[in-house]
Amino acid sequence: MTTDLDTTWTGPLPEVSGETKPFWDACAGNRFLIQRCDDCGKMQYPYRGICCHCWSSAVSDVVIAGTGVVWTYSVVHRNRSKGHIDTGPYVVGVVEIDEGPLVVTNVVGCSPETVAIGMPVQLAFIKTAVGAKIPVFHPIV
Amino acid sequence: MPNTGDKNASRVATTSRRAAIVGAHEHPTRFAPDKSEWLLMAEASKAALADAGLSPSSIDAFFTSATAPEGGWLGACASVMAADYLNIQPVFIDETDVGGASFGYYVNRAVLGIQQGLFKCALIAYGATTKSMGVNVGTVRYDDLTGQPISPMPDSFEQIYGTTVTSFMGALTHRYMHEYGLTSEQLAAVAVTMREHAALNPDAVKREPISVEDVLASPMIASPLHRLDCCIISDGAAAIVVVHPDLVSECRKPPVWIEGFGESIMHHEGGFGNWATESREMVARAARQALTMADVTVDDIDVAMIYDAFTSNVVIDLEGVGFCKPGEGGAMVADGALRLKGGSLPTNPDGGGLSSNHPGRRGIFLFVEATRQLRGEAGQRQVPDAEVAICTATGAAFLARRGSAAHILRRDR
């Protein structure tokens, strides 16, 4: 079961289109969606309105289990953009979720120096001031 | 769509002397707060035409890259806007955007257009005032860098997490280290060698020697990349003139023939692609096409120009081109293979983007330095008797959406 972290999102907010609205609506309910193609059976991420493997328009939502491992990461020490300039070092991670796809995210809830490739991580959500929720991952303790 | 194998492999029609670089100029400035990037581009173009011994009225194709906002004010419709500024009348223009690799793509399009008889004299030009505008190319979010609002796809799934150019490359480098044993010390050797070369280039930004320890002690920007693993930021401009063989005899200097070329883009396969190995395989596809087209092997190459936005780019490209096996690039650079003095593959004799010149889109400088080397004009940093050069560049259209171009150039025989 995924949880809400006791923190408020300071980064930029996602721009939501009709195509990606189901993904962000699901996040509001603490669910993270990837997609499986009804025709070729392959999965994909990020969310889009067509199967990138066979160009079928019949793609179905799959709610991920919420676990995975850090596939790679970088501890960001310098980012001069608004929303990130004063945060201190943070982790841009690429998580290989159990279902297979690589997911760009933040790895939170731990000291950045402790993050390592292969570290098991769990999905969680961070609330924003406008009600949307941002999916992130934290180490499984 | 399904992976259909190496499409580059079947695009290897033999070639020689299809088109040549006959003029090349790298603007000596690295900081020009009183000039626009348009003017820098014009000055470089004027000098490249003079180098070729051709008149600006010869230009019938024009290629340039939008640099706004990361390097100036030349933005949308860049080629028409810049052509108007220069008052040239090309019959063919292009501004394909693959980040810093774009200029390799322009060379490809110039060769193709010349072969088709569409034009005979292509000007490829670039200018940027990134340094004097204070743009932090590698240390802002990509939406800030490009001046574009966060888009629904793909930015909202990536940019919101605070991705920068350096953090993307840092993440890629971490994975490469994990899979192949590459070390920070080996990467530092690339920066040290580039600095050695820059000491021989009076126009280079950074010329004082550095050590591996200096690189490792420099501030971490986005792990595992330290400040000295990252290219410098400069203002700059360059231009090259690519012509039909018919025009070669009218030119002032011997031609540098474009004997092979290739390009490829990174494959993500809906989230299932391996960024690390695919970064190398992308380079490999483009390079194999170029090598096969030119009918040469890596052993024939006397000088390499490798786009070094970061130290790790060099290792990945060396492995991708096939100068060593996957996983051996770190040892290769640490053993001094890239050094002008005694190296088996003198690489970036000008000091590269790490020490000489990197206004944000470095690709064109690879061709200028390769041309100087193949003409024997490189002075103190000349690779003796250089006959064949490779240029390989990888650029980002959008962080992990990247493209790579490779070229084999040969001096006139």
JSON list of C-alpha atoms in Angstrom, two decimals, chain A residues 74-78 89 113, chain B residues 139 166 174 184 215-230:
[
{"chain": "A", "resi": 74, "resn": "SER", "atom": "CA", "xyz": [22.47, 11.14, -9.68]},
{"chain": "A", "resi": 75, "resn": "VAL", "atom": "CA", "xyz": [22.76, 13.26, -6.56]},
{"chain": "A", "resi": 76, "resn": "VAL", "atom": "CA", "xyz": [22.13, 16.78, -7.85]},
{"chain": "A", "resi": 77, "resn": "HIS", "atom": "CA", "xyz": [24.21, 19.40, -6.06]},
{"chain": "A", "resi": 78, "resn": "ARG", "atom": "CA", "xyz": [23.70, 22.27, -8.48]},
{"chain": "A", "resi": 89, "resn": "PRO", "atom": "CA", "xyz": [21.33, 17.91, -2.71]},
{"chain": "A", "resi": 113, "resn": "GLU", "atom": "CA", "xyz": [24.62, 9.59, -0.03]},
{"chain": "B", "resi": 139, "resn": "THR", "atom": "CA", "xyz": [22.81, 23.30, -13.94]},
{"chain": "B", "resi": 166, "resn": "THR", "atom": "CA", "xyz": [24.40, 17.19, -15.88]},
{"chain": "B", "resi": 174, "resn": "HIS", "atom": "CA", "xyz": [26.57, 5.88, -12.77]},
{"chain": "B", "resi": 184, "resn": "SER", "atom": "CA", "xyz": [35.92, 8.38, -11.59]},
{"chain": "B", "resi": 215, "resn": "VAL", "atom": "CA", "xyz": [39.31, 16.66, -11.02]},
{"chain": "B", "resi": 216, "resn": "LEU", "atom": "CA", "xyz": [38.24, 14.45, -8.13]},
{"chain": "B", "resi": 217, "resn": "ALA", "atom": "CA", "xyz": [38.57, 17.34, -5.67]},
{"chain": "B", "resi": 218, "resn": "SER", "atom": "CA", "xyz": [36.50, 19.75, -7.77]},
{"chain": "B", "resi": 219, "resn": "PRO", "atom": "CA", "xyz": [32.92, 20.33, -6.55]},
{"chain": "B", "resi": 220, "resn": "MET", "atom": "CA", "xyz": [30.36, 17.65, -7.32]},
{"chain": "B", "resi": 221, "resn": "ILE", "atom": "CA", "xyz": [27.78, 19.03, -9.76]},
{"chain": "B", "resi": 222, "resn": "ALA", "atom": "CA", "xyz": [25.61, 15.95, -10.21]},
{"chain": "B", "resi": 223, "resn": "SER", "atom": "CA", "xyz": [27.18, 12.71, -9.08]},
{"chain": "B", "resi": 224, "resn": "PRO", "atom": "CA", "xyz": [29.37, 11.15, -10.22]},
{"chain": "B", "resi": 225, "resn": "LEU", "atom": "CA", "xyz": [30.30, 14.18, -12.33]},
{"chain": "B", "resi": 226, "resn": "HIS", "atom": "CA", "xyz": [32.57, 16.79, -10.78]},
{"chain": "B", "resi": 227, "resn": "ARG", "atom": "CA", "xyz": [32.93, 20.29, -12.09]},
{"chain": "B", "resi": 228, "resn": "LEU", "atom": "CA", "xyz": [36.07, 19.30, -14.04]},
{"chain": "B", "resi": 229, "resn": "ASP", "atom": "CA", "xyz": [34.21, 16.36, -15.61]},
{"chain": "B", "resi": 230, "resn": "CYS", "atom": "CA", "xyz": [31.98, 18.97, -17.25]}
]
